[in-house]
Coordinates of C-alpha atoms in Angstrom, one line a residue:
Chain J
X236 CA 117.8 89.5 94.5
X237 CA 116.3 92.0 96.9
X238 CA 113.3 89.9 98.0
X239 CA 111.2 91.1 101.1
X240 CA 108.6 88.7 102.5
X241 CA 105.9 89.7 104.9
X242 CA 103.3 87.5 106.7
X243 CA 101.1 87.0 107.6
X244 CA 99.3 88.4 103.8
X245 CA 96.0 88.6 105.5
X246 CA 94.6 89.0 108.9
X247 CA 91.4 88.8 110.8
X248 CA 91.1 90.0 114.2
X249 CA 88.4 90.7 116.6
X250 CA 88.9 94.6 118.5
X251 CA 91.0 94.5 121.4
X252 CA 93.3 92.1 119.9
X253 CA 96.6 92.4 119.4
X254 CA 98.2 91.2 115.8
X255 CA 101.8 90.8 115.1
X256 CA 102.8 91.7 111.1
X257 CA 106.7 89.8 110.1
X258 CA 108.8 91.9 107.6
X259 CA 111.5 89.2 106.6
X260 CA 114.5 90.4 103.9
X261 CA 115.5 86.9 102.0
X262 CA 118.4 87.3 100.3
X263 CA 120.2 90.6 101.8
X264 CA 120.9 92.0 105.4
X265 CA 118.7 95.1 106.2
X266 CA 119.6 97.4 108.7
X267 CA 117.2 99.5 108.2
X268 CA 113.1 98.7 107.5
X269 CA 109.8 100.9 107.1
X270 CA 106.7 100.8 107.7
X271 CA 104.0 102.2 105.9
X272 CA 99.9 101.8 105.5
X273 CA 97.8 102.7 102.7
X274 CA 94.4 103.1 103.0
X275 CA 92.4 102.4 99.7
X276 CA 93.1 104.6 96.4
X277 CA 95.6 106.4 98.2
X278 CA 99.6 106.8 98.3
X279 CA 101.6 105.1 101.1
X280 CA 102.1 106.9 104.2
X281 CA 105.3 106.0 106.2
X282 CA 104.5 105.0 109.7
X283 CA 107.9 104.5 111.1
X284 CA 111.8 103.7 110.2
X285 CA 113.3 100.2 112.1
X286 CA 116.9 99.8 112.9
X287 CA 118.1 97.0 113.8
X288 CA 119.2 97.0 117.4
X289 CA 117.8 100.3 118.4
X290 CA 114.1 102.4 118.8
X291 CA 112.4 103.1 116.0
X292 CA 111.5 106.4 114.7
X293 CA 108.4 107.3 114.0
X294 CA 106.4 109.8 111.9
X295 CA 104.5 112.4 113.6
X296 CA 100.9 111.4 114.4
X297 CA 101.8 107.9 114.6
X298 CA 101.2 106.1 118.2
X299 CA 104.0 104.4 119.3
X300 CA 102.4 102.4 122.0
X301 CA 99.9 101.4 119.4
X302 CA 102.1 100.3 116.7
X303 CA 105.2 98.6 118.0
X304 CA 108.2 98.1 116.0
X305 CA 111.0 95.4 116.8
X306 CA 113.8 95.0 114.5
X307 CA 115.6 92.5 116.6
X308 CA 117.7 90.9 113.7
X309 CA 119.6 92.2 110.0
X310 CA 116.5 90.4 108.7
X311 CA 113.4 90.6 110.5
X312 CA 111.4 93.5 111.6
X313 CA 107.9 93.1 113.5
X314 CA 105.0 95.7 113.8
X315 CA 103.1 94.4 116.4
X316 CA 99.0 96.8 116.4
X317 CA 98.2 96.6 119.9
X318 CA 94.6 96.3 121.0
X319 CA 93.1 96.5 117.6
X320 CA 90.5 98.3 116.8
X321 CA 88.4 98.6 113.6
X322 CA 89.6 102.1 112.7
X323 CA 93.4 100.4 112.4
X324 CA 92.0 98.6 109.5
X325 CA 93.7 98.8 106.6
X326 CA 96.6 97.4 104.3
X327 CA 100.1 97.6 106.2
X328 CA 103.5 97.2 103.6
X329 CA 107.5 96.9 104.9
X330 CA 110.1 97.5 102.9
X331 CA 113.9 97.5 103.4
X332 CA 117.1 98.7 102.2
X333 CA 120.0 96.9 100.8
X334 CA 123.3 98.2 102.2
X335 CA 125.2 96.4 101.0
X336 CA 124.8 96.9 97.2
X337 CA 125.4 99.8 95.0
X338 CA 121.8 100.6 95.2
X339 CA 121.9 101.6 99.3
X340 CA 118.8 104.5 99.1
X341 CA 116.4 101.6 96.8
X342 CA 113.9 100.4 98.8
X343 CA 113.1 96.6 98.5
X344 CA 109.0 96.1 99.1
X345 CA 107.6 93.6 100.7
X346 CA 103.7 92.1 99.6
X347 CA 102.0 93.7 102.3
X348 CA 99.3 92.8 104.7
X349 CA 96.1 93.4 104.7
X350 CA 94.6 93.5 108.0
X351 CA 90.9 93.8 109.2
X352 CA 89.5 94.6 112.4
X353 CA 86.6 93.5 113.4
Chain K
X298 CA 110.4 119.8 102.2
X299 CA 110.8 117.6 99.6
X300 CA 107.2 117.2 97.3
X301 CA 106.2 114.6 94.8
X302 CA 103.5 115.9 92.3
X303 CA 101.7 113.5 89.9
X304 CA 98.8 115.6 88.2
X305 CA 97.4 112.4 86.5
X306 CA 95.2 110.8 88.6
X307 CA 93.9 108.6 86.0
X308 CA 95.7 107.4 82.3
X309 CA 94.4 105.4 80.0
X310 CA 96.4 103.7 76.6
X311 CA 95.6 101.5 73.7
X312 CA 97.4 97.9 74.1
X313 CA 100.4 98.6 71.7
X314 CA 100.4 102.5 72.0
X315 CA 103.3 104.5 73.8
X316 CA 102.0 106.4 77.2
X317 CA 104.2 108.9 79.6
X318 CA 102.7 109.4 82.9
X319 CA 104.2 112.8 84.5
X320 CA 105.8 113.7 87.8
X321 CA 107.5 117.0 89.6
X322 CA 109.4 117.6 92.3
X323 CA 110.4 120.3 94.7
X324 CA 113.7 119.6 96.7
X325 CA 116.2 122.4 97.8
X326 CA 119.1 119.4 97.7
X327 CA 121.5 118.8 94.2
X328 CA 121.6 115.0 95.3
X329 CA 119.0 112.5 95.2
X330 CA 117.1 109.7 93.3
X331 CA 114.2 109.6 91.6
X332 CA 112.0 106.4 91.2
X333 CA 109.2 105.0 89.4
X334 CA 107.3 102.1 91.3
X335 CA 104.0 100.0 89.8
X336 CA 101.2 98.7 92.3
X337 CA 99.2 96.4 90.3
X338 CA 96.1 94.6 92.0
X339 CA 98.1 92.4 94.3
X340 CA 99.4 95.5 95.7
X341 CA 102.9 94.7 95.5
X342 CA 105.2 97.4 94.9
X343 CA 107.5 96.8 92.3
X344 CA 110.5 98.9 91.2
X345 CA 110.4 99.8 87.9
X346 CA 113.3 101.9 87.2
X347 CA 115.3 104.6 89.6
X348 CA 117.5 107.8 88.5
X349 CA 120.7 109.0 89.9
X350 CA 120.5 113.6 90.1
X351 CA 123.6 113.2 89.1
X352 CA 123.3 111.0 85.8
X353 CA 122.2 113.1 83.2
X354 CA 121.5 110.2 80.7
X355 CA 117.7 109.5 81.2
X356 CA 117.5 105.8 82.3
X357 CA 116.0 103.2 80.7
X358 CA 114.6 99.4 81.6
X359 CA 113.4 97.7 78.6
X360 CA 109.8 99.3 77.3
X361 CA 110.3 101.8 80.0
X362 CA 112.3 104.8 80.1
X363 CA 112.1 108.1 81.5
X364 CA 112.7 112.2 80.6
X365 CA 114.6 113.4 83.7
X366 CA 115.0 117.2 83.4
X367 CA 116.4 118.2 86.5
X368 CA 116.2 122.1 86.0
X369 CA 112.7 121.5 85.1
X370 CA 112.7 119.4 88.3
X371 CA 110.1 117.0 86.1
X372 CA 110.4 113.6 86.4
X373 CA 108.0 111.6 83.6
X374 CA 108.1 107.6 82.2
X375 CA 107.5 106.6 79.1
X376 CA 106.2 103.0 78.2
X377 CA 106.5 101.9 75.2
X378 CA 104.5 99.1 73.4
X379 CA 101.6 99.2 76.5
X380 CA 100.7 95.9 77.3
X381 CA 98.0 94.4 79.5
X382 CA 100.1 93.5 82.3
X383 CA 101.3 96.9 82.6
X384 CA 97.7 98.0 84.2
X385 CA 98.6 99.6 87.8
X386 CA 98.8 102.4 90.1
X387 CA 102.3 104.2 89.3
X388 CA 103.9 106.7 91.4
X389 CA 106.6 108.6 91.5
X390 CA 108.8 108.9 94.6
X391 CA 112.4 110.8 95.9
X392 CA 114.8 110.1 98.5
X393 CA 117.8 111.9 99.3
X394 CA 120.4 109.9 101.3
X395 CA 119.2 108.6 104.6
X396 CA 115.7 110.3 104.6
X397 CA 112.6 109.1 104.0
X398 CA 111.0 108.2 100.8
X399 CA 108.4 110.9 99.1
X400 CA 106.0 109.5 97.4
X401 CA 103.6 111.3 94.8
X402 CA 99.5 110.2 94.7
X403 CA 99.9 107.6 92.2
X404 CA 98.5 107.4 88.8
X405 CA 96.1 104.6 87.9
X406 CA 96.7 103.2 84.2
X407 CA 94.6 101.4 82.5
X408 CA 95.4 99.0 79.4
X409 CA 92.8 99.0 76.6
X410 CA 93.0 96.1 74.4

């Protein structure tokens, strides 16, 4: 149980693009989702927190506009990087929370995405 | 704040051999979980084993256990029998209730066979 899927796993893009990244819970019903990016050799930095139905919230430093966060269902949140550019490169993860088990502050992870701008 | 410290950047075991990787933490709250997740290659995130403040027992998953001292406020996982597979990036990480997860730097094992 517990599965998170993201796609796409890899991404290409030419700057000024835009590219849309899928966080999908399989088996359980997230309400809540984050974002983070990790750049190489280094921790994970949390971009923003989805929930479902309302704004996100997101971490100082972190453009909104740039990095747009839909969580439009209990299973799917988007992060959408708006007119890419090569500097946004990097490798982007989800993960979610599973309310409804005993294990409510465990976050589930997804693969990630690894995106590159060129 | 809450603060994750890992002060192993790197580790290094024989295939076989028993290896703790050490963590510490700084949070003014009395409850709050602790977790350990591996990052291997693929860079998926797995959950290797999670701690309840509360729970004095130390928890344990199979070859892998951990020496919660919550005074101490140190946080370290033991694996026993180190095999190959068990190569990754660790790191530690703390939540407490709704706020975000805290993760430490990460420390990259490496399996020699």
């Amino acid at each position: 149980g517990a599965v998170v899927s993201q796609h796409p796993s890899r991404v290409i893009c030419k700057s000024g693009t835009s590219v849309k990244i899928e966080c999908r819970s399989l088996d359980f019903q997230a309400t809540t989702m984050f974002w983070y990016r990790q750049f190489p050799k280094q921790s994970l930095m949390l971009m923003a927190t989805s929930n479902e139905g309302s704004k996100a919230t997101y971490e100082q430093g972190v453009e909104k506009d740039k990095f747009l966060i839909n969580h439009a269902s209990l299973t799917l949140s988007t992060l959408t990087v708006t007119s890419a550019h090569p500097e946004d490169s990097s490798f982007y993860i989800c993960s979610a929370r599973d309310w409804t088990s005993g294990l409510q502050e465990t976050q589930y992870f997804g693969p990630g995405t690894r995106l590159l701008v060129l | 704040a809450q603060t994750v410290t890992q002060s192993q950047p790197e580790m290094s075991v024989q295939e076989a051999e028993t290896v703790t990787l050490s963590c510490t933490y700084d949070t003014s709250e009395s409850d709050y979980y602790l977790f350990w997740y591996k990052q291997p290659p693929s860079r998926q995130m797995i959950l290797v084993i999670r701690q309840e403040a509360y729970k004095q027992q130390n928890a344990t998953e199979n070859r892998f256990s951990v020496n919660f001292q919550k005074a101490a406020k140190s946080f370290s996982l033991k694996i026993s029998d180190s095999q190959l597979g068990d190569a990754a990036m660790y790191f530690c990480a703390l939540i407490q209730g709704a706020q975000k997860l805290v993760f430490g730097q990460g420390t990259r094992l490496t399996i020699n066979p």
